[in-house]
Short mmCIF file of C-alpha atoms and ligand atoms in Angstrom, two decimals:
data_model
loop_
_atom_site.label_atom_id
_atom_site.label_comp_id
_atom_site.label_asym_id
_atom_site.label_seq_id
_atom_site.Cartn_x
_atom_site.Cartn_y
_atom_site.Cartn_z
CA UNK A 1 -53.07 36.62 33.92
CA UNK A 2 -53.13 40.04 34.58
CA UNK A 3 -50.24 42.24 32.57
CA UNK A 4 -48.66 45.40 33.57
CA UNK A 5 -49.94 48.63 32.00
CA UNK A 6 -46.59 49.45 30.89
CA UNK A 7 -46.65 46.46 28.44
CA UNK A 8 -50.09 46.84 27.41
CA UNK A 9 -49.86 50.36 26.46
CA UNK A 10 -47.53 49.58 23.27
CA UNK A 11 -47.49 47.40 20.20
CA UNK A 12 -44.93 45.21 18.78
CA UNK A 13 -42.30 46.73 16.40
CA UNK A 14 -43.90 47.73 13.53
CA UNK A 15 -40.67 47.05 11.33
CA UNK A 16 -39.75 43.81 12.81
CA UNK A 17 -43.71 42.58 12.54
CA UNK A 18 -43.63 43.67 8.64
CA UNK A 19 -40.15 41.78 8.10
CA UNK A 20 -41.41 38.78 9.92
CA UNK A 21 -44.52 38.64 7.70
CA UNK A 22 -42.47 39.15 4.69
CA UNK A 23 -40.08 36.03 5.58
CA UNK A 24 -43.24 33.96 6.26
CA UNK A 25 -44.61 34.42 3.00
CA UNK A 26 -40.94 33.69 1.72
CA UNK A 27 -40.96 30.61 3.82
CA UNK A 28 -44.59 29.68 1.78
CA UNK A 29 -42.39 30.27 -1.47
CA UNK A 30 -43.20 33.62 -2.32
CA UNK A 31 -40.70 35.46 -4.34
CA UNK A 32 -40.95 38.71 -1.91
CA UNK A 33 -38.98 41.83 -2.75
CA UNK A 34 -38.37 42.92 1.07
CA UNK A 35 -37.79 46.76 1.50
CA UNK A 36 -39.02 46.76 5.19
CA UNK A 37 -36.35 46.14 7.90
CA UNK A 38 -33.66 48.46 8.01
CA UNK A 39 -30.70 45.74 7.35
CA UNK A 40 -27.59 46.19 5.16
CA UNK A 41 -27.86 43.37 2.39
CA UNK A 42 -23.66 43.20 3.03
CA UNK A 43 -22.04 40.67 4.78
CA UNK A 44 -20.00 41.75 8.27
CA UNK A 45 -16.24 42.80 7.04
CA UNK A 46 -14.40 39.72 6.90
CA UNK A 47 -11.79 41.07 9.39
CA UNK A 48 -14.32 41.83 12.10
CA UNK A 49 -15.68 38.21 11.58
CA UNK A 50 -12.27 36.82 12.02
CA UNK A 51 -11.53 39.16 15.19
CA UNK A 52 -14.78 37.68 16.93
CA UNK A 53 -13.74 34.24 15.95
CA UNK A 54 -10.02 34.93 17.33
CA UNK A 55 -11.61 36.61 20.44
CA UNK A 56 -13.48 33.18 20.92
CA UNK A 57 -10.69 31.18 20.07
CA UNK A 58 -8.83 33.04 22.86
CA UNK A 59 -11.06 32.41 25.30
CA UNK A 60 -13.32 35.70 25.51
CA UNK A 61 -16.20 33.75 26.12
CA UNK A 62 -17.22 34.95 29.81
CA UNK A 63 -19.02 38.24 31.54
CA UNK A 64 -17.10 41.57 30.92
CA UNK A 65 -17.14 44.38 33.16
CA UNK A 66 -20.53 45.54 32.66
CA UNK A 67 -19.60 48.92 30.98
CA UNK A 68 -17.57 46.67 28.30
CA UNK A 69 -14.15 45.90 27.77
CA UNK A 70 -11.63 48.95 28.13
CA UNK A 71 -10.14 48.70 24.58
CA UNK A 72 -13.46 48.87 23.23
CA UNK A 73 -14.70 51.87 25.33
CA UNK A 74 -11.32 53.57 24.90
CA UNK A 75 -11.85 52.99 20.81
CA UNK A 76 -15.42 54.47 21.13
CA UNK A 77 -13.85 57.37 23.04
CA UNK A 78 -11.66 57.89 20.17
CA UNK A 79 -14.62 57.76 17.54
CA UNK A 80 -16.31 60.18 19.48
CA UNK A 81 -13.24 62.61 19.88
CA UNK A 82 -12.65 62.46 16.33
CA UNK A 83 -16.33 63.80 15.77
CA UNK A 84 -15.61 66.50 18.19
CA UNK A 85 -17.39 65.08 21.42
CA UNK A 86 -15.09 65.39 24.76
CA UNK A 87 -15.67 61.69 26.55
CA UNK A 88 -13.29 59.33 27.92
CA UNK A 89 -13.94 56.07 28.21
CA UNK A 90 -15.66 56.10 31.65
CA UNK A 91 -18.02 58.03 29.91
CA UNK A 92 -19.08 55.03 27.47
CA UNK A 93 -21.56 52.22 28.21
CA UNK A 94 -21.21 49.35 25.49
CA UNK A 95 -24.98 47.91 25.19
CA UNK A 96 -26.30 44.64 23.24
CA UNK A 97 -27.27 47.22 20.23
CA UNK A 98 -28.22 50.71 20.12
CA UNK A 99 -31.86 49.62 20.85
CA UNK A 100 -30.94 48.71 24.42
CA UNK A 101 -28.91 51.98 24.82
CA UNK A 102 -31.95 53.96 24.13
CA UNK A 103 -34.38 51.99 25.94
CA UNK A 104 -31.74 52.20 29.26
CA UNK A 105 -31.30 56.15 28.79
CA UNK A 106 -35.08 56.60 28.49
CA UNK A 107 -35.63 54.61 31.57
CA UNK A 108 -32.98 56.75 33.39
CA UNK A 109 -34.21 59.84 32.26
CA UNK A 110 -38.19 59.67 32.02
CA UNK A 111 -40.49 59.07 34.94
CA UNK A 112 -44.34 58.93 34.68
CA UNK A 113 -45.79 61.73 33.22
CA UNK A 114 -42.61 63.35 31.99
CA UNK A 115 -42.80 65.25 28.45
CA UNK A 116 -40.62 63.73 25.82
CA UNK A 117 -40.63 65.56 22.40
CA UNK A 118 -40.15 63.71 19.29
CA UNK A 119 -39.74 64.67 15.69
CA UNK A 120 -41.80 63.23 13.04
CA UNK A 121 -41.38 60.59 11.13
CA UNK A 122 -39.50 59.16 13.97
CA UNK A 123 -38.44 55.67 14.37
CA UNK A 124 -40.99 53.36 15.62
CA UNK A 125 -39.32 52.23 19.14
CA UNK A 126 -39.13 55.84 20.33
CA UNK A 127 -42.64 55.85 21.27
CA UNK A 128 -42.85 52.43 22.66
CA UNK A 129 -39.70 53.12 24.90
CA UNK A 130 -41.30 56.44 25.78
CA UNK A 131 -44.39 54.77 26.75
CA UNK A 132 -42.97 52.02 28.44
CA UNK A 133 -41.13 54.88 30.90
CA UNK A 134 -44.56 56.21 31.56
CA UNK A 135 -43.60 59.30 29.45
CA UNK A 136 -45.86 61.69 27.65
CA UNK A 137 -45.05 62.09 24.23
CA UNK A 138 -45.31 65.55 22.23
CA UNK A 139 -44.81 65.54 18.60
CA UNK A 140 -43.52 67.82 16.39
CA UNK A 141 -44.39 67.09 12.76
CA UNK A 142 -41.44 67.69 10.01
CA UNK A 143 -43.44 66.21 6.91
CA UNK A 144 -44.65 69.29 5.85
CA UNK A 145 -41.48 70.36 5.36
CA UNK A 146 -40.17 67.85 3.19
CA UNK A 147 -38.60 66.49 6.02
CA UNK A 148 -36.31 69.17 6.87
CA UNK A 149 -35.57 70.50 10.52
CA UNK A 150 -34.94 73.93 9.97
CA UNK A 151 -38.54 75.19 8.88
CA UNK A 152 -39.93 73.16 11.75
CA UNK A 153 -37.95 74.97 14.46
CA UNK A 154 -40.88 77.50 15.18
CA UNK A 155 -43.18 74.23 15.63
CA UNK A 156 -40.54 72.98 18.19
CA UNK A 157 -40.41 76.09 20.11
CA UNK A 158 -44.10 76.26 20.47
CA UNK A 159 -43.69 72.88 22.32
CA UNK A 160 -40.57 72.87 24.34
CA UNK A 161 -41.23 74.18 27.66
CA UNK A 162 -39.81 73.82 31.26
CA UNK A 163 -42.10 70.94 31.10
CA UNK A 164 -39.99 68.84 28.49
CA UNK A 165 -37.56 66.45 30.27
CA UNK A 166 -36.24 64.73 27.16
CA UNK A 167 -36.31 65.45 23.40
CA UNK A 168 -34.94 62.58 20.97
CA UNK A 169 -32.95 63.92 17.52
CA UNK A 170 -32.01 61.38 15.19
CA UNK A 171 -29.58 62.45 12.36
CA UNK A 172 -29.53 60.83 9.68
CA UNK A 173 -32.69 60.30 10.32
CA UNK A 174 -34.62 56.96 10.22
CA UNK A 175 -37.09 56.51 8.60
CA UNK A 176 -36.85 59.68 5.90
CA UNK A 177 -33.10 59.64 5.59
CA UNK A 178 -32.84 63.74 6.30
CA UNK A 179 -29.66 65.09 7.79
CA UNK A 180 -30.09 68.00 9.77
CA UNK A 181 -28.57 71.18 8.79
CA UNK A 182 -26.14 73.13 11.27
CA UNK A 183 -28.40 75.72 11.13
CA UNK A 184 -31.45 73.39 12.30
CA UNK A 185 -28.86 71.84 15.10
CA UNK A 186 -28.16 75.40 16.52
CA UNK A 187 -31.82 75.70 16.50
CA UNK A 188 -32.47 72.51 18.83
CA UNK A 189 -29.14 73.73 21.12
CA UNK A 190 -30.70 77.24 21.60
CA UNK A 191 -34.11 75.84 22.73
CA UNK A 192 -32.71 72.60 24.75
CA UNK A 193 -30.02 75.33 26.54
CA UNK A 194 -33.12 78.01 27.18
CA UNK A 195 -35.68 75.06 28.80
CA UNK A 196 -32.75 73.02 30.24
CA UNK A 197 -33.81 70.14 28.52
CA UNK A 198 -31.86 67.05 27.86
CA UNK A 199 -31.22 65.68 24.36
CA UNK A 200 -30.71 62.18 23.05
CA UNK A 201 -28.87 62.44 19.74
CA UNK A 202 -29.39 59.07 18.09
CA UNK A 203 -26.43 58.89 15.42
CA UNK A 204 -26.44 55.41 14.30
CA UNK A 205 -26.54 56.27 10.79
CA UNK A 206 -23.62 58.86 10.62
CA UNK A 207 -21.33 56.89 8.81
CA UNK A 208 -23.70 56.68 5.82
CA UNK A 209 -24.51 59.72 4.29
CA UNK A 210 -24.10 61.46 0.78
CA UNK A 211 -22.22 64.43 0.49
CA UNK A 212 -23.19 65.69 3.64
CA UNK A 213 -20.93 65.64 7.02
CA UNK A 214 -23.24 65.03 9.39
CA UNK A 215 -22.59 67.40 12.64
CA UNK A 216 -22.81 65.74 16.23
CA UNK A 217 -25.35 67.39 18.41
CA UNK A 218 -23.09 67.07 21.17
CA UNK A 219 -20.31 69.18 20.24
CA UNK A 220 -22.27 72.42 19.76
CA UNK A 221 -21.73 75.05 22.42
CA UNK A 222 -23.88 74.22 25.55
CA UNK A 223 -24.79 70.74 24.57
CA UNK A 224 -21.85 68.72 26.34
CA UNK A 225 -23.24 68.58 29.13
CA UNK A 226 -26.96 67.70 28.18
CA UNK A 227 -26.38 65.52 25.37
CA UNK A 228 -26.40 61.78 25.74
CA UNK A 229 -25.22 60.30 22.00
CA UNK A 230 -26.41 56.62 20.97
CA UNK A 231 -24.63 54.71 18.08
CA UNK A 232 -24.35 51.30 17.19
CA UNK A 233 -22.46 48.82 15.07
CA UNK A 234 -25.50 47.42 13.17
CA UNK A 235 -25.74 49.63 10.24
CA UNK A 236 -22.04 51.24 9.28
CA UNK A 237 -20.29 47.84 9.91
CA UNK A 238 -23.37 45.76 9.09
CA UNK A 239 -23.44 43.89 12.18
CA UNK A 240 -27.16 43.80 12.66
CA UNK A 241 -27.03 40.14 14.44
CA UNK A 242 -24.24 40.89 16.31
CA UNK A 243 -25.92 43.32 18.73
CA UNK A 244 -23.36 45.91 19.60
CA UNK A 245 -23.76 49.58 20.44
CA UNK A 246 -23.40 52.26 23.03
CA UNK A 247 -24.10 55.65 24.71
CA UNK A 248 -22.24 58.16 26.22
CA UNK A 249 -22.74 61.11 28.22
CA UNK A 250 -22.38 63.12 31.38
CA UNK A 251 -20.66 60.81 34.26
CA UNK A 252 -23.69 61.43 36.54
CA UNK A 253 -26.11 59.82 33.80
CA UNK A 254 -23.81 57.16 32.73
CA UNK A 255 -23.35 56.23 36.17
CA UNK A 256 -27.03 55.94 36.99
CA UNK A 257 -27.89 54.06 33.75
CA UNK A 258 -25.01 51.90 34.25
CA UNK A 259 -27.19 50.46 37.02
CA UNK A 260 -30.31 49.49 35.02
CA UNK A 261 -27.61 48.28 32.55
CA UNK A 262 -25.77 45.85 35.03
CA UNK A 263 -29.24 44.59 36.09
CA UNK A 264 -30.71 43.85 33.16
CA UNK A 265 -28.03 42.61 30.46
CA UNK A 266 -25.06 42.39 32.67
CA UNK A 267 -22.63 43.07 29.76
CA UNK A 268 -22.64 42.76 25.89
CA UNK A 269 -21.36 39.70 24.11
CA UNK A 270 -17.74 39.31 25.10
CA UNK A 271 -16.45 37.99 21.97
CA UNK A 272 -18.67 40.61 20.00
CA UNK A 273 -16.82 43.46 21.93
CA UNK A 274 -13.41 42.59 20.48
CA UNK A 275 -15.04 42.36 17.30
CA UNK A 276 -16.15 45.96 17.79
CA UNK A 277 -12.76 46.95 18.19
CA UNK A 278 -11.81 45.95 14.92
CA UNK A 279 -14.74 47.42 13.35
CA UNK A 280 -13.97 50.77 14.77
CA UNK A 281 -10.11 50.44 13.64
CA UNK A 282 -10.18 48.97 10.42
CA UNK A 283 -12.83 49.36 8.10
CA UNK A 284 -12.96 52.44 6.24
CA UNK A 285 -12.72 50.82 2.78
CA UNK A 286 -15.44 48.58 3.54
CA UNK A 287 -17.85 51.13 5.04
CA UNK A 288 -16.92 53.37 2.10
CA UNK A 289 -18.07 50.66 -0.32
CA UNK A 290 -21.02 50.05 1.33
CA UNK A 291 -21.87 53.73 1.48
CA UNK A 292 -21.18 54.51 -2.21
CA UNK A 293 -23.47 51.43 -3.06
CA UNK A 294 -26.30 52.96 -1.22
CA UNK A 295 -25.91 56.24 -2.85
CA UNK A 296 -26.04 54.24 -6.33
CA UNK A 297 -29.11 52.27 -4.88
CA UNK A 298 -30.74 55.70 -3.75
CA UNK A 299 -30.10 57.53 -6.87
CA UNK A 300 -31.88 54.95 -9.01
CA UNK A 301 -34.81 54.67 -6.64
CA UNK A 302 -35.51 58.08 -7.03
CA UNK A 303 -34.95 57.78 -10.82
CA UNK A 304 -37.04 54.95 -11.00
CA UNK A 305 -39.91 56.41 -9.11
CA UNK A 306 -39.66 59.46 -11.14
CA UNK A 307 -39.93 57.34 -14.17
CA UNK A 308 -43.58 56.43 -12.95
CA UNK A 309 -44.37 59.97 -12.16
CA UNK A 310 -43.59 59.95 -8.43
CA UNK A 311 -41.41 62.53 -6.61
CA UNK A 312 -39.80 61.29 -3.61
CA UNK A 313 -37.92 63.29 -1.03
CA UNK A 314 -34.29 62.91 -1.68
CA UNK A 315 -32.68 61.27 1.34
CA UNK A 316 -29.02 62.59 2.20
CA UNK A 317 -28.21 59.63 4.79
CA UNK A 318 -29.22 56.45 5.89
CA UNK A 319 -30.79 53.75 3.58
CA UNK A 320 -34.49 54.84 3.88
CA UNK A 321 -36.97 56.62 1.77
CA UNK A 322 -40.34 57.83 1.99
CA UNK A 323 -42.81 57.14 -1.08
CA UNK A 324 -45.91 59.40 -0.96
CA UNK A 325 -48.80 56.99 -1.35
CA UNK A 326 -51.93 58.51 -0.35
CA UNK A 327 -53.55 62.01 0.22
CA UNK A 328 -51.55 65.10 0.89
CA UNK A 329 -48.31 63.50 0.66
CA UNK A 330 -49.29 62.18 -2.80
CA UNK A 331 -50.56 65.10 -4.29
CA UNK A 332 -47.45 67.22 -2.92
CA UNK A 333 -45.03 64.76 -4.80
CA UNK A 334 -46.99 66.03 -8.12
CA UNK A 335 -47.96 62.66 -8.98
CA UNK A 336 -50.23 62.71 -11.64
CA UNK A 337 -52.84 60.29 -9.84
CA UNK A 338 -51.88 62.11 -6.76
CA UNK A 339 -55.31 63.85 -4.66
CA UNK A 340 -57.31 60.88 -5.27
CA UNK A 341 -58.51 59.58 -2.25
CA UNK A 342 -56.77 56.24 -1.79
CA UNK A 343 -56.18 53.68 0.82
CA UNK A 344 -54.45 54.68 3.83
CA UNK A 345 -50.90 54.06 4.10
CA UNK A 346 -51.48 50.68 6.34
CA UNK A 347 -53.70 49.23 3.76
CA UNK A 348 -51.44 50.43 0.69
CA UNK A 349 -48.51 48.50 2.54
CA UNK A 350 -50.84 45.57 2.85
CA UNK A 351 -51.98 45.54 -0.81
CA UNK A 352 -48.62 46.05 -1.99
CA UNK A 353 -47.12 43.21 -0.03
CA UNK A 354 -50.11 40.77 -0.72
CA UNK A 355 -50.29 41.91 -4.64
CA UNK A 356 -46.80 42.79 -5.89
CA UNK A 357 -44.91 40.96 -3.11
CA UNK A 358 -43.06 44.09 -1.95
CA UNK A 359 -42.61 44.55 1.38
CA UNK A 360 -42.73 48.27 2.77
CA UNK A 361 -43.80 50.03 6.30
CA UNK A 362 -46.45 52.26 6.77
CA UNK A 363 -45.67 55.64 7.23
CA UNK A 364 -48.02 55.74 10.21
CA UNK A 365 -45.97 53.68 12.19
CA UNK A 366 -43.48 56.32 12.07
CA UNK A 367 -45.91 59.13 12.67
CA UNK A 368 -46.00 60.03 8.78
CA UNK A 369 -49.54 58.85 7.61
CA UNK A 370 -49.77 58.95 3.74
CA UNK A 371 -46.21 57.49 3.28
CA UNK A 372 -44.88 53.97 3.09
CA UNK A 373 -40.82 53.98 3.93
CA UNK A 374 -38.67 51.60 1.91
CA UNK A 375 -35.32 50.60 2.90
CA UNK A 376 -32.88 50.09 -0.04
CA UNK A 377 -30.80 48.11 1.37
CA UNK A 378 -31.54 45.85 -1.39
CA UNK A 379 -29.76 45.00 -4.69
CA UNK A 380 -30.21 47.15 -7.72
CA UNK A 381 -31.94 44.35 -9.54
CA UNK A 382 -34.42 43.79 -6.38
CA UNK A 383 -34.98 47.56 -6.22
CA UNK A 384 -35.84 47.42 -10.30
CA UNK A 385 -38.21 44.74 -9.92
CA UNK A 386 -39.72 46.12 -6.61
CA UNK A 387 -40.60 49.43 -8.36
CA UNK A 388 -41.73 47.29 -11.84
CA UNK A 389 -44.09 45.02 -9.49
CA UNK A 390 -45.70 48.24 -7.43
CA UNK A 391 -46.34 50.04 -11.07
CA UNK A 392 -47.61 46.53 -12.72
CA UNK A 393 -50.14 46.39 -9.87
CA UNK A 394 -51.42 49.72 -9.76
CA UNK A 395 -49.31 50.87 -6.80
CA UNK A 396 -47.75 53.75 -7.82
N1 PMP B 401 -32.00 53.78 16.30
C1 PMP B 401 -32.38 53.81 15.02
C2 PMP B 401 -32.84 55.12 14.38
C3 PMP B 401 -32.65 52.80 14.41
O1 PMP B 401 -33.00 52.60 12.91
C4 PMP B 401 -31.92 51.50 14.72
C5 PMP B 401 -32.30 50.10 13.94
N2 PMP B 401 -32.55 49.03 14.38
C6 PMP B 401 -31.58 51.46 16.08
C7 PMP B 401 -31.27 52.72 16.43
C8 PMP B 401 -31.09 50.29 16.71
O2 PMP B 401 -30.37 49.39 16.28
P1 PMP B 401 -29.48 48.01 16.94
O3 PMP B 401 -30.07 47.93 18.12
O4 PMP B 401 -29.39 47.41 15.64
O5 PMP B 401 -28.07 48.87 16.88
N1 LIG B 402 -34.15 50.30 13.00
C1 LIG B 402 -34.27 48.85 11.88
C2 LIG B 402 -35.61 49.34 11.00
O1 LIG B 402 -36.25 50.21 11.48
C3 LIG B 402 -34.64 47.67 12.51
C4 LIG B 402 -35.60 47.32 12.78
C5 LIG B 402 -35.81 47.83 14.01
O2 LIG B 402 -35.20 47.76 15.08
O3 LIG B 402 -37.03 48.84 14.22
O4 LIG B 402 -35.95 49.00 10.08
#
C-alpha cells in the first residue's frame, strides 16, 4: 500500500505514545508514577456531568448545527468578551477538542511551503499539524532565556518576514508553564502587524495560572482581525475525554474553516456541548480548587528538586515543568552533577520509565533537548514518590 506523503512526514504524538507505554507497564502490574500526559487528575465537576446526563435524557443525541449549538456559542462569545475579545457567537466554531480546532485552523491557513513560526519549546502537535498541511517550520528557541518570550523578541524579529504566513503562540505554555508578559505579547503584536502575519493564540491553559493574569493576545491593538483564539474544556474543567474545544476569529476565516469542519467532524457531540454550557457558567469554585491544588503541587515539586540539587525554571501556569536532565540545560540548572555528558533526554526518559517507573516526556519532542517534561497533574504523594525514585535510581 502506498501512503500519502503528508502522513509519512509525521510521527505519532509523543505525549500520547509515552502515556500508552506507561499504561502498558501498569497493565503488566508495574506501579508507574505517570507524569507524562497532560491530563488533570480531578473528576469532571459533578454539575457538568449532570448537565451532560440531563442533555442525553432530554434527547440531545442527534447532530447539531455544524458550528455548534447556539447556547454554547453564545456562552463562549461571552467568555471571550470577558477576556476583552470582541467576537459574536457567529464567529465561533465548537470542535471535538482544541486539537481539532487547531488542526482545522492550520489546514485553513497553511498551503504547501508556507512559513509557520513556532516558539520552542512548543507542544508536540503543532509541528505535526503544520507538516500535515505542507507548511515549512521556522523555530525560535526560548530555552536560552528560561523560556521567557520577551528576551527572545529579537530572535523572533530575525525570522519573521513577509514570507511568514502564521505564528503560533501558546500562553500559558505547554510544555514550559511560562505565561508570556504583556510586554512580550506587545512585541509579538508589533511584528505581526508589521509583517501582516496571522496568529493562532492557543489559550487552553488560560484558567490555570498562579498569581499572573494572562492577557489574551487578540486584545492588543491591531490583533483583533489577525488572531484566531483557540481554547477548550479539557484542562480547566477536567474534561479531556469529553472532547470539547473551540476557535473564534475573523468572520472570513471562520467561514472558510467551517467548510473543513462540516466535511470532517460534522459537529461536536451534542450532549457534550450542553455540558459545556454548564462548565462555562457554573464551575468557578471547582476551577479555583483545581488551580490551588496545581499551585501547591508546583511548589512541592520545585522544592523537592531543589532538595536534590536541581533548579527547575518555576512555571507560572499550566501544570507542566521542564526538568533539566542533560548537557547545557543541566549545567544551567546549577546541578552538582551538571555538565557531565549524560545520555540524551530521550534515553533519560526511557531509563527513568524502565528503572524508576516514572513516566515523563523527552524535551526533544517539544524542540527542547536536554529537558524532560513533567506533568504535575498527580497527587502530592505520587509526586514525592516519583522524585524519590528518580533520586534513588540516579536520575537526578
Ligand atoms: N493545545 C495545547 C497546548 C495542549 O496542551 C492541548 C492538550 N491536549 C491541546 C491544545 C488540545 O487539547 P484538547 O484537544 O484535549 O482540547
Ligand atoms: N496536551 C496534553 C499533553 O501535552 C495531552 C496529550 C496531547 O494531546 O498531546 O500531554
